[in-house]
Amino acid sequence: MRSSTTIKQYMKDAWPVLIVLNLSILGSLGIGLKFYTPPVRVPIVLLLVCCFTLFINFSAFVLFLTEKILPKEQEFGKIIKRFRRGDSRMQNYVLPLDYVDENYEIRGRCMTYNPIGGDFYNFLKDKDGNYWIGIGDTSGHGYVAGLFSLMIMNQMSHLVHKFETPHEIIDQMLEHLEERTNTFPHIHRSLYATFLLMKADNKGNFLHSGIHPSLVLYKSKEDKTYIVSTDGKFLSTVMNSPLKKPKPSQSFKMDRDDILFCFTDGLFEQKNRSIGGYYGENLYKFLETAPKKNIRKLIDDLFSDVVKHTGGRIQDDMSLLVVRKF
């Protein structure tokens, strides 16, 4: 069933190439036979031509399967449709839905390299009305990375109701991870995650802790963006130095109409295969210049720009979490 579907898709997508290819072979055969002086009998020549034609068509089919002859525009169009319509993937079932109330607008987007990725984000309110926002990236791809991410999300949703600061919660997560790893020795100790955890009150006061790419904070009154650095610990049993001194949560302030951009490294490390350049600085330029009235449109436009940069072929999971203060 899968083979027949692939062949039908091949015929549908590559029929212009097939027509030109086979007509060229037939034309060359006709011209060759017209001027042919037979040291070899004609039936043998026709058999060799048929074999050559089959070889050429098979090679074209193999190239199709490896996506070498599909136009870049077609690949770009496919991946744009993919994230605009939403994937029926794990992330659509476990990541929180966009949230808006009288204090904040919080919207997220995740596109995975594999059906199950390691990128994740989470946000919720605790019993005291504080907002907890987390974003992270588990090493690797596939279901193991996805399960590790789910474990972190589950721990976050539980611990925010028991502890006051982000760095305390991350320490608790590390203790839980160590205990789980000792209980189940088959868990790979090399698996780890970068994770940033933030706590905000309704006035825009933020505490944050964790190792993760720096944040971009847009200050509306100044119409200017600032980089907010992060610091803390990896979610890992082996990545943190035992000599590293514990650090309290850091802080920053959001005022009315300010916007905070949080993203995983996959967003700015997407590479253009033709020129070899990473998206990198383009991300910060985009966030500085893009219209910020409609956050949902801003996210769509940014992802379109990243996918266009890669020629329609992303190389890593990428996630973006945007917070606006009302």
Short mmCIF file of C-alpha atoms in Angstrom, two decimals:
data_model
loop_
_atom_site.label_atom_id
_atom_site.label_comp_id
_atom_site.label_asym_id
_atom_site.label_seq_id
_atom_site.Cartn_x
_atom_site.Cartn_y
_atom_site.Cartn_z
CA MET A 1 0.00 0.00 0.00
CA ARG A 2 2.79 2.40 0.91
CA SER A 3 4.74 1.56 -2.28
CA SER A 4 1.75 2.19 -4.53
CA THR A 5 1.10 5.52 -2.78
CA THR A 6 4.74 6.53 -3.26
CA ILE A 7 4.65 5.65 -6.96
CA LYS A 8 1.40 7.58 -7.44
CA GLN A 9 2.93 10.59 -5.70
CA TYR A 10 6.01 10.26 -7.89
CA MET A 11 3.91 10.20 -11.06
CA LYS A 12 1.90 13.17 -9.84
CA ASP A 13 4.85 15.36 -8.82
CA ALA A 14 7.52 14.40 -11.36
CA TRP A 15 5.49 13.78 -14.54
CA PRO A 16 7.02 16.77 -16.42
CA VAL A 17 10.51 15.41 -15.75
CA LEU A 18 9.43 11.92 -16.84
CA ILE A 19 7.95 13.15 -20.11
CA VAL A 20 11.01 15.21 -21.05
CA LEU A 21 13.38 12.44 -20.01
CA ASN A 22 11.69 9.64 -21.95
CA LEU A 23 10.94 11.76 -25.03
CA SER A 24 14.63 12.70 -25.13
CA ILE A 25 15.61 9.03 -25.05
CA LEU A 26 13.10 8.14 -27.79
CA GLY A 27 14.23 11.08 -29.92
CA SER A 28 17.86 10.10 -29.56
CA LEU A 29 16.95 6.50 -30.46
CA GLY A 30 15.08 7.59 -33.61
CA ILE A 31 17.95 9.76 -34.82
CA GLY A 32 20.47 7.03 -34.02
CA LEU A 33 18.57 4.32 -35.91
CA LYS A 34 18.23 6.57 -38.95
CA PHE A 35 22.00 6.80 -39.35
CA TYR A 36 22.81 3.43 -37.83
CA THR A 37 25.14 1.02 -39.70
CA PRO A 38 24.67 -2.30 -37.96
CA PRO A 39 27.78 -4.01 -36.62
CA VAL A 40 25.23 -5.22 -34.03
CA ARG A 41 21.73 -6.41 -34.89
CA VAL A 42 18.87 -3.93 -34.35
CA PRO A 43 16.93 -6.06 -31.79
CA ILE A 44 20.00 -6.15 -29.56
CA VAL A 45 20.37 -2.38 -29.85
CA LEU A 46 16.69 -1.94 -28.91
CA LEU A 47 17.17 -4.22 -25.89
CA LEU A 48 20.16 -2.17 -24.73
CA VAL A 49 18.18 1.05 -25.17
CA CYS A 50 15.30 -0.40 -23.12
CA CYS A 51 17.72 -1.36 -20.36
CA PHE A 52 19.25 2.11 -20.42
CA THR A 53 15.78 3.71 -20.29
CA LEU A 54 14.80 1.58 -17.29
CA PHE A 55 18.05 2.51 -15.53
CA ILE A 56 17.49 6.24 -16.13
CA ASN A 57 13.88 6.09 -14.88
CA PHE A 58 14.89 4.08 -11.81
CA SER A 59 17.61 6.63 -11.03
CA ALA A 60 15.06 9.43 -11.33
CA PHE A 61 12.74 7.60 -8.93
CA VAL A 62 15.56 7.13 -6.40
CA LEU A 63 16.39 10.83 -6.62
CA PHE A 64 12.73 11.60 -6.03
CA LEU A 65 12.71 9.45 -2.89
CA THR A 66 15.77 11.29 -1.58
CA GLU A 67 14.08 14.60 -2.41
CA LYS A 68 16.85 15.66 -4.78
CA ILE A 69 14.68 16.62 -7.76
CA LEU A 70 11.80 18.29 -5.92
CA PRO A 71 11.88 22.07 -6.39
CA LYS A 72 12.86 24.05 -3.31
CA GLU A 73 9.66 26.03 -3.67
CA GLN A 74 7.65 22.82 -3.37
CA GLU A 75 9.53 21.77 -0.22
CA PHE A 76 9.10 25.24 1.21
CA GLY A 77 5.38 25.17 0.46
CA LYS A 78 4.98 21.78 2.15
CA ILE A 79 6.64 22.80 5.39
CA ILE A 80 4.77 26.12 5.52
CA LYS A 81 1.46 24.25 5.18
CA ARG A 82 2.67 21.84 7.85
CA PHE A 83 3.05 24.38 10.63
CA ARG A 84 0.11 26.56 9.55
CA ARG A 85 -2.39 23.70 9.71
CA GLY A 86 -0.76 22.10 12.77
CA ASP A 87 0.81 18.67 12.98
CA SER A 88 -1.00 15.67 14.40
CA ARG A 89 2.03 15.06 16.56
CA MET A 90 2.81 14.68 20.24
CA GLN A 91 3.37 18.40 20.72
CA ASN A 92 -0.20 19.19 19.66
CA TYR A 93 -1.54 17.05 22.50
CA VAL A 94 0.73 18.04 25.38
CA LEU A 95 1.90 21.65 24.90
CA PRO A 96 -0.40 24.26 26.47
CA LEU A 97 -2.81 26.27 24.35
CA ASP A 98 -2.30 30.01 23.90
CA TYR A 99 -3.38 31.97 26.96
CA VAL A 100 -4.78 35.49 27.32
CA ASP A 101 -6.10 37.26 30.41
CA GLU A 102 -6.15 40.79 31.82
CA ASN A 103 -2.41 40.69 32.65
CA TYR A 104 -0.62 38.71 29.94
CA GLU A 105 -0.90 37.29 26.45
CA ILE A 106 1.19 34.11 26.10
CA ARG A 107 1.56 32.33 22.77
CA GLY A 108 3.86 29.49 21.72
CA ARG A 109 4.83 27.61 18.58
CA CYS A 110 6.88 24.45 18.14
CA MET A 111 8.04 22.74 14.94
CA THR A 112 9.82 19.42 15.34
CA TYR A 113 12.48 17.83 13.16
CA ASN A 114 11.05 14.36 13.87
CA PRO A 115 7.43 13.38 14.60
CA ILE A 116 8.34 13.53 18.30
CA GLY A 117 10.81 16.23 19.30
CA GLY A 118 12.72 17.34 22.36
CA ASP A 119 11.58 20.98 22.39
CA PHE A 120 8.87 21.92 24.87
CA TYR A 121 7.28 24.82 26.69
CA ASN A 122 4.75 25.11 29.49
CA PHE A 123 2.86 27.84 31.34
CA LEU A 124 0.29 27.91 34.13
CA LYS A 125 -0.90 29.87 37.17
CA ASP A 126 -0.34 28.75 40.74
CA LYS A 127 -2.83 28.96 43.60
CA ASP A 128 -1.58 32.48 44.51
CA GLY A 129 -2.15 33.86 41.00
CA ASN A 130 1.50 33.88 39.91
CA TYR A 131 2.36 32.96 36.34
CA TRP A 132 4.94 30.23 35.71
CA ILE A 133 6.49 29.97 32.25
CA GLY A 134 9.04 27.38 31.14
CA ILE A 135 10.79 26.59 27.88
CA GLY A 136 13.36 23.89 27.23
CA ASP A 137 15.20 21.70 24.78
CA THR A 138 16.08 18.06 25.48
CA SER A 139 19.14 16.69 23.71
CA GLY A 140 18.51 14.42 20.75
CA HIS A 141 15.31 13.65 18.84
CA GLY A 142 12.62 11.02 18.87
CA TYR A 143 10.52 9.42 21.57
CA VAL A 144 13.27 9.29 24.26
CA ALA A 145 13.78 13.06 24.04
CA GLY A 146 10.00 13.52 23.99
CA LEU A 147 9.53 11.42 27.14
CA PHE A 148 12.31 13.32 28.93
CA SER A 149 10.56 16.59 28.03
CA LEU A 150 7.21 15.27 29.28
CA MET A 151 8.84 14.35 32.60
CA ILE A 152 10.12 17.94 32.99
CA MET A 153 6.71 19.41 32.13
CA ASN A 154 5.03 17.11 34.63
CA GLN A 155 7.48 18.05 37.38
CA MET A 156 7.06 21.75 36.65
CA SER A 157 3.25 21.55 36.82
CA HIS A 158 3.54 19.86 40.21
CA LEU A 159 6.35 21.83 41.85
CA VAL A 160 5.17 25.38 41.10
CA HIS A 161 2.48 24.86 43.75
CA LYS A 162 5.02 23.85 46.39
CA PHE A 163 8.02 26.20 46.01
CA GLU A 164 8.48 29.94 45.76
CA THR A 165 11.38 30.51 43.35
CA PRO A 166 12.49 29.09 39.97
CA HIS A 167 15.93 28.00 41.18
CA GLU A 168 14.37 25.99 44.05
CA ILE A 169 12.15 24.15 41.58
CA ILE A 170 15.06 23.36 39.26
CA ASP A 171 17.01 21.95 42.22
CA GLN A 172 14.01 19.75 43.04
CA MET A 173 13.85 18.57 39.44
CA LEU A 174 17.52 17.60 39.59
CA GLU A 175 16.95 15.62 42.79
CA HIS A 176 14.02 13.83 41.19
CA LEU A 177 16.07 13.08 38.06
CA GLU A 178 18.92 11.64 40.17
CA GLU A 179 16.51 9.48 42.14
CA ARG A 180 14.79 8.23 38.97
CA THR A 181 18.13 7.48 37.31
CA ASN A 182 19.28 5.46 40.30
CA THR A 183 15.99 3.58 40.38
CA PHE A 184 16.10 2.78 36.66
CA PRO A 185 19.79 2.34 35.71
CA HIS A 186 18.94 1.87 32.03
CA ILE A 187 18.13 5.60 31.79
CA HIS A 188 20.98 7.23 29.88
CA ARG A 189 22.84 9.68 32.09
CA SER A 190 24.05 11.48 28.98
CA LEU A 191 20.50 12.71 28.31
CA TYR A 192 20.01 16.30 29.44
CA ALA A 193 17.94 19.42 28.80
CA THR A 194 18.45 23.15 28.79
CA PHE A 195 15.53 24.65 30.69
CA LEU A 196 14.50 28.16 31.64
CA LEU A 197 11.85 28.62 34.32
CA MET A 198 10.24 32.02 34.97
CA LYS A 199 7.82 33.26 37.62
CA ALA A 200 5.84 36.49 37.09
CA ASP A 201 3.33 38.38 39.18
CA ASN A 202 0.49 40.44 37.73
CA LYS A 203 2.60 43.63 37.87
CA GLY A 204 5.28 42.34 35.50
CA ASN A 205 7.98 41.39 38.01
CA PHE A 206 9.86 38.32 36.74
CA LEU A 207 12.19 35.85 38.44
CA HIS A 208 14.04 33.32 36.27
CA SER A 209 16.62 30.56 36.54
CA GLY A 210 18.14 27.96 34.24
CA ILE A 211 20.64 27.59 31.41
CA HIS A 212 19.03 28.49 28.11
CA PRO A 213 19.53 30.88 25.15
CA SER A 214 19.23 34.53 26.15
CA LEU A 215 15.83 36.20 26.03
CA VAL A 216 14.89 39.21 23.92
CA LEU A 217 12.85 41.87 25.72
CA TYR A 218 11.12 44.54 23.66
CA LYS A 219 10.46 47.73 25.65
CA SER A 220 7.47 49.44 24.10
CA LYS A 221 8.05 52.96 25.46
CA GLU A 222 11.62 53.02 24.14
CA ASP A 223 10.80 51.03 20.97
CA LYS A 224 14.00 49.10 21.60
CA THR A 225 15.00 45.48 22.27
CA TYR A 226 17.30 44.27 25.05
CA ILE A 227 19.05 40.95 25.61
CA VAL A 228 18.28 39.26 28.94
CA SER A 229 20.97 36.72 29.82
CA THR A 230 20.20 33.49 31.65
CA ASP A 231 22.13 31.45 34.19
CA GLY A 232 21.54 28.38 36.31
CA LYS A 233 21.85 24.63 35.91
CA PHE A 234 21.31 22.02 33.22
CA LEU A 235 18.64 19.42 33.88
CA SER A 236 21.19 16.63 33.97
CA THR A 237 22.85 14.29 36.43
CA VAL A 238 26.32 14.79 34.90
CA MET A 239 26.40 18.20 33.13
CA ASN A 240 26.60 20.46 36.19
CA SER A 241 29.97 21.06 37.83
CA PRO A 242 29.99 20.01 41.51
CA LEU A 243 32.12 23.12 42.24
CA LYS A 244 29.59 25.52 40.75
CA LYS A 245 28.08 27.68 43.46
CA PRO A 246 24.26 27.77 43.60
CA LYS A 247 22.85 31.02 42.27
CA PRO A 248 19.56 32.64 43.24
CA SER A 249 16.97 33.45 40.61
CA GLN A 250 17.62 36.55 38.51
CA SER A 251 15.01 39.23 37.83
CA PHE A 252 13.73 41.72 35.26
CA LYS A 253 10.63 43.88 34.84
CA MET A 254 8.01 44.05 32.10
CA ASP A 255 5.86 47.16 31.73
CA ARG A 256 2.63 47.64 29.82
CA ASP A 257 2.89 46.60 26.12
CA ASP A 258 6.39 45.13 26.59
CA ILE A 259 6.99 41.83 24.78
CA LEU A 260 9.29 38.98 25.81
CA PHE A 261 10.66 36.50 23.25
CA CYS A 262 11.91 33.10 24.45
CA PHE A 263 13.25 30.57 21.95
CA THR A 264 15.24 27.35 21.70
CA ASP A 265 18.60 27.25 19.92
CA GLY A 266 17.09 25.44 16.94
CA LEU A 267 15.44 28.68 15.87
CA PHE A 268 18.63 30.64 15.25
CA GLU A 269 20.84 27.66 14.33
CA GLN A 270 18.82 26.70 11.24
CA LYS A 271 21.29 26.57 8.37
CA ASN A 272 21.10 27.56 4.72
CA ARG A 273 22.72 24.66 2.84
CA SER A 274 23.56 26.76 -0.22
CA ILE A 275 25.49 29.54 1.49
CA GLY A 276 26.29 27.72 4.73
CA GLY A 277 25.04 30.56 6.92
CA TYR A 278 22.98 30.15 10.09
CA TYR A 279 19.79 32.15 10.70
CA GLY A 280 21.53 33.70 13.72
CA GLU A 281 21.58 37.49 13.53
CA ASN A 282 18.54 37.48 11.26
CA LEU A 283 16.46 36.47 14.27
CA TYR A 284 17.38 39.55 16.29
CA LYS A 285 16.94 41.82 13.25
CA PHE A 286 13.51 40.32 12.63
CA LEU A 287 12.40 40.81 16.25
CA GLU A 288 13.58 44.42 16.16
CA THR A 289 11.82 45.41 12.95
CA ALA A 290 8.70 43.21 12.75
CA PRO A 291 5.29 44.79 13.58
CA LYS A 292 4.33 43.71 17.08
CA LYS A 293 0.63 44.49 17.28
CA ASN A 294 -0.45 40.95 16.32
CA ILE A 295 1.72 38.36 18.08
CA ARG A 296 0.17 35.40 16.30
CA LYS A 297 0.99 36.92 12.90
CA LEU A 298 4.48 37.82 14.10
CA ILE A 299 5.13 34.17 15.02
CA ASP A 300 3.80 32.94 11.66
CA ASP A 301 5.93 35.46 9.77
CA LEU A 302 9.06 34.54 11.75
CA PHE A 303 8.65 30.82 11.13
CA SER A 304 8.04 31.51 7.44
CA ASP A 305 11.24 33.53 7.31
CA VAL A 306 13.24 30.77 9.02
CA VAL A 307 11.88 28.06 6.72
CA LYS A 308 12.58 30.24 3.69
CA HIS A 309 16.17 30.66 4.92
CA THR A 310 16.62 26.88 5.10
CA GLY A 311 15.10 26.24 1.67
CA GLY A 312 12.26 24.29 3.28
CA ARG A 313 14.42 21.79 5.19
CA ILE A 314 14.84 22.43 8.91
CA GLN A 315 17.67 20.63 10.70
CA ASP A 316 16.49 20.80 14.31
CA ASP A 317 13.42 21.33 16.49
CA MET A 318 12.59 24.99 16.94
CA SER A 319 10.27 26.66 19.43
CA LEU A 320 9.20 30.20 20.21
CA LEU A 321 7.33 31.47 23.25
CA VAL A 322 6.09 35.08 23.28
CA VAL A 323 4.74 36.98 26.29
CA ARG A 324 3.04 40.40 26.10
CA LYS A 325 2.27 42.44 29.23
CA PHE A 326 -1.09 44.23 29.38
#
